[in-house]
Amino acid sequence: TKLKGAGKTKQGLKGIDSGLKSLGRSALNAGAAYFGARGIISGFKMAVDAAGKQEMAEKKLEASLGRTSQALLTQASALQKVSMFGDEAIIEAQALIAAFVDDEEQIKAATKATLDLAAAKGMDLTAAADLVSKTLGSSTNAMSRYGIEVTGAVGSTERLSTLTDNIAEKFGGQASAQAQTMTGQIEQMKNALGDTAELIGERLMPSLVEFAKKTKHVAEFWSDFLGIGKKTDETFGKFSDETTVGLNRQIERLTGNIEYRRDLLKDY
């Protein structure tokens, strides 16, 4: 009878709906894995970027100085702990100064003065280092606008001494004082976390590449599932994952069966 046929059809629909729900749960699990993986990759990327910035800063210093200086790297690490500036920014400042000054002790003195100047005037550390290095390495006193006088020939000890002494007289202790404020403590925390990220980036960079390869198939699954990956352009290529293809076919088959049985119900 029609009533009996309708009951069978409804029962069939119930089974199909159950199948779709199961399929949906599988899709959600795959989605969670995909987006979870994206979060992990994002964190790893930040760590790798932090390590890259540190490496770049050290390379700049090495290029300016003509050699690697552990003494200057150690100073940068020490100054980070008593200021709001990260060690990578301090190293970049050292690199600017090293373009005009070869002596490590002189670079140290000029770097410390640069931090106080930047802190006192609210300047970017690189901009402050640019002013200091230009004043040391040329006959122009780029610091005159801030009331800093310098004497002595370009590149001389006298020029460095008068510059650093006058900066210390006007702005000495500014960098360390600001580090004691609430804002300064937060910045120091961020710098410490940045150091940790750098270490993670250095050690996990090879693992990140391997991890990305292993999660690639998940991204491909979602691209194909949402129709994003179905391109005719050969640049994108075609997906051949059997699991993904099978899933698409199952969805199409179940959808067709549901539509067919719903059409049957119209007659009852």
Short mmCIF file of C-alpha atoms in Angstrom, two decimals:
data_model
loop_
_atom_site.label_atom_id
_atom_site.label_comp_id
_atom_site.label_asym_id
_atom_site.label_seq_id
_atom_site.Cartn_x
_atom_site.Cartn_y
_atom_site.Cartn_z
CA THR A 1 0.00 0.00 0.00
CA LYS A 2 0.92 3.62 -0.27
CA LEU A 3 1.17 3.91 3.51
CA LYS A 4 3.51 0.95 3.71
CA GLY A 5 5.62 2.32 0.89
CA ALA A 6 5.82 5.68 2.60
CA GLY A 7 7.01 4.04 5.81
CA LYS A 8 9.79 2.25 3.98
CA THR A 9 10.79 5.44 2.25
CA LYS A 10 10.90 7.36 5.52
CA GLN A 11 12.97 4.58 7.07
CA GLY A 12 15.35 4.78 4.16
CA LEU A 13 15.61 8.52 4.53
CA LYS A 14 16.40 8.09 8.22
CA GLY A 15 19.27 5.78 7.36
CA ILE A 16 20.59 8.19 4.78
CA ASP A 17 20.33 11.11 7.20
CA SER A 18 22.28 9.04 9.72
CA GLY A 19 24.90 8.37 7.10
CA LEU A 20 25.16 12.06 6.30
CA LYS A 21 25.53 12.90 9.99
CA SER A 22 28.35 10.38 10.29
CA LEU A 23 29.93 11.80 7.18
CA GLY A 24 29.50 15.29 8.62
CA ARG A 25 31.25 14.29 11.83
CA SER A 26 34.15 12.94 9.81
CA ALA A 27 34.32 16.19 7.89
CA LEU A 28 34.24 18.20 11.11
CA ASN A 29 37.03 16.09 12.58
CA ALA A 30 39.08 16.66 9.46
CA GLY A 31 38.30 20.37 9.69
CA ALA A 32 39.36 20.54 13.32
CA ALA A 33 42.62 18.82 12.45
CA TYR A 34 43.17 21.22 9.58
CA PHE A 35 42.52 24.42 11.49
CA GLY A 36 44.36 23.08 14.53
CA ALA A 37 47.33 22.40 12.31
CA ARG A 38 47.08 25.93 10.92
CA GLY A 39 47.29 27.31 14.46
CA ILE A 40 50.36 25.26 15.23
CA ILE A 41 51.97 26.23 11.95
CA SER A 42 51.19 29.89 12.66
CA GLY A 43 52.93 29.63 16.02
CA PHE A 44 55.90 27.90 14.44
CA LYS A 45 56.03 30.53 11.73
CA MET A 46 56.20 33.29 14.33
CA ALA A 47 59.07 31.48 16.00
CA VAL A 48 60.89 31.01 12.71
CA ASP A 49 60.34 34.69 11.85
CA ALA A 50 61.79 35.72 15.23
CA ALA A 51 64.83 33.55 14.64
CA GLY A 52 65.18 35.01 11.15
CA LYS A 53 65.15 38.60 12.44
CA GLN A 54 67.80 37.77 15.00
CA GLU A 55 69.95 36.09 12.37
CA MET A 56 69.55 39.04 10.00
CA ALA A 57 70.56 41.54 12.70
CA GLU A 58 73.66 39.54 13.54
CA LYS A 59 74.59 39.32 9.85
CA LYS A 60 74.28 43.10 9.53
CA LEU A 61 76.64 43.59 12.46
CA GLU A 62 79.08 41.04 11.06
CA ALA A 63 79.05 42.76 7.66
CA SER A 64 79.59 46.23 9.15
CA LEU A 65 82.33 45.13 11.51
CA GLY A 66 83.97 42.68 9.12
CA ARG A 67 83.89 39.93 11.73
CA THR A 68 81.72 38.28 14.34
CA SER A 69 81.90 39.96 17.76
CA GLN A 70 80.67 37.89 20.66
CA ALA A 71 81.42 40.83 22.96
CA LEU A 72 78.89 43.03 21.17
CA LEU A 73 76.29 40.27 21.04
CA THR A 74 76.74 39.79 24.77
CA GLN A 75 76.28 43.53 25.33
CA ALA A 76 73.07 43.48 23.30
CA SER A 77 71.70 40.66 25.44
CA ALA A 78 72.68 42.48 28.63
CA LEU A 79 71.17 45.80 27.52
CA GLN A 80 67.90 44.07 26.63
CA LYS A 81 67.56 43.02 30.27
CA VAL A 82 67.79 46.62 31.54
CA SER A 83 65.87 48.44 28.81
CA MET A 84 62.72 48.20 26.72
CA PHE A 85 64.63 47.36 23.54
CA GLY A 86 64.97 43.86 22.12
CA ASP A 87 68.44 42.50 21.50
CA GLU A 88 67.84 42.23 17.75
CA ALA A 89 67.07 45.98 17.62
CA ILE A 90 70.18 46.72 19.72
CA ILE A 91 72.32 44.61 17.40
CA GLU A 92 71.00 46.54 14.40
CA ALA A 93 71.95 49.78 16.18
CA GLN A 94 75.43 48.36 16.79
CA ALA A 95 75.67 47.52 13.10
CA LEU A 96 74.93 51.14 12.11
CA ILE A 97 77.55 52.43 14.51
CA ALA A 98 80.06 49.78 13.42
CA ALA A 99 79.89 51.15 9.89
CA PHE A 100 81.87 54.16 11.21
CA VAL A 101 83.61 52.77 14.31
CA ASP A 102 85.80 49.67 14.42
CA ASP A 103 86.75 49.52 18.09
CA GLU A 104 84.39 47.29 20.08
CA GLU A 105 84.65 49.31 23.30
CA GLN A 106 83.79 52.49 21.42
CA ILE A 107 80.82 50.77 19.79
CA LYS A 108 79.64 49.64 23.22
CA ALA A 109 79.82 53.18 24.58
CA ALA A 110 78.04 54.63 21.56
CA THR A 111 75.36 51.93 21.72
CA LYS A 112 74.59 52.60 25.38
CA ALA A 113 74.32 56.32 24.62
CA THR A 114 72.02 55.53 21.70
CA LEU A 115 69.60 53.65 23.95
CA ASP A 116 69.39 56.59 26.37
CA LEU A 117 68.83 59.01 23.50
CA ALA A 118 66.10 56.88 21.95
CA ALA A 119 64.36 56.38 25.30
CA ALA A 120 64.52 60.06 26.25
CA LYS A 121 63.27 61.39 22.92
CA GLY A 122 60.79 58.57 22.20
CA MET A 123 62.68 57.67 19.06
CA ASP A 124 62.99 54.46 17.14
CA LEU A 125 66.29 52.85 18.12
CA THR A 126 67.42 52.60 14.51
CA ALA A 127 66.74 56.31 13.96
CA ALA A 128 68.70 57.20 17.11
CA ALA A 129 71.61 54.99 16.02
CA ASP A 130 71.57 56.67 12.61
CA LEU A 131 72.01 60.09 14.25
CA VAL A 132 74.81 58.88 16.51
CA SER A 133 76.68 57.07 13.74
CA LYS A 134 76.42 60.05 11.37
CA THR A 135 77.75 62.37 14.05
CA LEU A 136 80.67 60.05 14.71
CA GLY A 137 81.43 59.24 11.09
CA SER A 138 81.08 62.65 9.46
CA SER A 139 81.94 66.28 10.11
CA THR A 140 78.25 67.07 10.55
CA ASN A 141 76.84 67.13 14.06
CA ALA A 142 73.44 65.48 13.56
CA MET A 143 72.83 65.82 17.30
CA SER A 144 72.96 69.61 17.48
CA ARG A 145 69.16 69.88 17.35
CA TYR A 146 69.07 68.06 20.68
CA GLY A 147 71.65 70.34 22.27
CA ILE A 148 74.48 67.83 22.02
CA GLU A 149 77.87 69.34 21.19
CA VAL A 150 80.79 67.33 19.84
CA THR A 151 84.44 68.19 19.26
CA GLY A 152 87.35 66.36 17.70
CA ALA A 153 88.14 64.97 14.29
CA VAL A 154 85.90 62.45 12.57
CA GLY A 155 86.49 58.99 13.99
CA SER A 156 88.62 60.26 16.86
CA THR A 157 88.36 59.17 20.48
CA GLU A 158 87.72 62.79 21.45
CA ARG A 159 84.68 62.98 19.19
CA LEU A 160 83.25 59.77 20.64
CA SER A 161 83.94 60.86 24.23
CA THR A 162 82.35 64.26 23.88
CA LEU A 163 79.32 62.75 22.17
CA THR A 164 78.72 60.00 24.72
CA ASP A 165 79.51 62.25 27.69
CA ASN A 166 77.10 64.95 26.55
CA ILE A 167 74.35 62.43 25.83
CA ALA A 168 74.91 60.94 29.29
CA GLU A 169 74.74 64.40 30.86
CA LYS A 170 71.39 65.17 29.29
CA PHE A 171 69.74 61.76 28.90
CA GLY A 172 71.83 59.31 30.94
CA GLY A 173 69.86 56.55 32.66
CA GLN A 174 66.68 57.09 30.64
CA ALA A 175 66.68 53.61 29.09
CA SER A 176 67.09 51.79 32.42
CA ALA A 177 64.62 54.08 34.22
CA GLN A 178 61.88 53.47 31.66
CA ALA A 179 62.44 49.73 31.94
CA GLN A 180 61.26 49.93 35.58
CA THR A 181 57.81 51.23 34.62
CA MET A 182 54.80 48.98 34.09
CA THR A 183 55.08 49.47 30.34
CA GLY A 184 58.78 48.73 30.53
CA GLN A 185 58.22 45.52 32.47
CA ILE A 186 55.68 44.36 29.91
CA GLU A 187 58.10 45.11 27.07
CA GLN A 188 60.84 43.18 28.87
CA MET A 189 58.46 40.24 29.22
CA LYS A 190 57.76 40.41 25.48
CA ASN A 191 61.48 40.53 24.76
CA ALA A 192 62.07 37.48 26.95
CA LEU A 193 59.29 35.63 25.14
CA GLY A 194 60.85 36.74 21.88
CA ASP A 195 64.14 35.13 22.91
CA THR A 196 62.30 31.89 23.60
CA ALA A 197 60.60 32.11 20.21
CA GLU A 198 64.00 32.59 18.58
CA LEU A 199 65.31 29.40 20.18
CA ILE A 200 62.20 27.50 19.12
CA GLY A 201 62.52 28.85 15.61
CA GLU A 202 66.15 27.82 15.34
CA ARG A 203 65.53 24.27 16.53
CA LEU A 204 62.17 23.58 14.94
CA MET A 205 62.77 25.07 11.52
CA PRO A 206 63.59 21.65 9.95
CA SER A 207 60.69 20.04 11.81
CA LEU A 208 58.30 22.75 10.63
CA VAL A 209 59.03 21.91 7.02
CA GLU A 210 58.35 18.22 7.64
CA PHE A 211 55.21 19.01 9.63
CA ALA A 212 53.89 21.18 6.81
CA LYS A 213 54.34 18.31 4.36
CA LYS A 214 52.39 15.94 6.58
CA THR A 215 49.46 18.33 6.95
CA LYS A 216 49.39 19.25 3.28
CA HIS A 217 46.89 16.51 2.45
CA VAL A 218 44.41 17.98 4.95
CA ALA A 219 44.51 21.34 3.19
CA GLU A 220 44.06 19.56 -0.13
CA PHE A 221 41.06 17.70 1.27
CA TRP A 222 39.27 20.94 2.18
CA SER A 223 40.17 22.61 -1.08
CA ASP A 224 38.65 19.74 -3.00
CA PHE A 225 35.70 19.29 -0.62
CA LEU A 226 34.70 22.95 -0.98
CA GLY A 227 35.32 22.95 -4.70
CA ILE A 228 38.27 25.31 -4.41
CA GLY A 229 40.72 22.86 -5.88
CA LYS A 230 38.72 22.09 -9.02
CA LYS A 231 40.58 24.37 -11.40
CA THR A 232 41.12 23.97 -15.10
CA ASP A 233 44.27 26.02 -14.85
CA GLU A 234 47.20 23.62 -14.96
CA THR A 235 49.08 25.91 -12.57
CA PHE A 236 46.94 24.56 -9.71
CA GLY A 237 46.84 21.00 -11.01
CA LYS A 238 44.28 18.35 -10.13
CA PHE A 239 43.78 16.51 -6.87
CA SER A 240 44.04 12.73 -6.94
CA ASP A 241 43.50 11.82 -3.28
CA GLU A 242 41.37 8.66 -3.39
CA THR A 243 39.84 9.38 -0.01
CA THR A 244 38.69 12.82 -1.08
CA VAL A 245 37.29 11.58 -4.37
CA GLY A 246 35.46 8.79 -2.60
CA LEU A 247 33.98 11.21 -0.12
CA ASN A 248 32.68 13.48 -2.87
CA ARG A 249 31.08 10.53 -4.67
CA GLN A 250 29.44 9.31 -1.48
CA ILE A 251 27.95 12.74 -0.82
CA GLU A 252 26.64 13.00 -4.40
CA ARG A 253 25.12 9.52 -4.21
CA LEU A 254 23.43 10.14 -0.87
CA THR A 255 22.14 13.52 -1.99
CA GLY A 256 20.65 11.95 -5.12
CA ASN A 257 18.96 9.20 -3.09
CA ILE A 258 17.44 11.73 -0.71
CA GLU A 259 16.01 13.79 -3.56
CA TYR A 260 14.63 10.67 -5.24
CA ARG A 261 12.86 9.41 -2.12
CA ARG A 262 11.47 12.84 -1.30
CA ASP A 263 9.95 12.87 -4.76
CA LEU A 264 8.30 9.51 -3.98
CA LEU A 265 6.78 10.86 -0.78
CA LYS A 266 4.87 13.49 -2.75
CA ASP A 267 2.57 10.73 -4.07
CA TYR A 268 1.53 9.60 -0.59
#
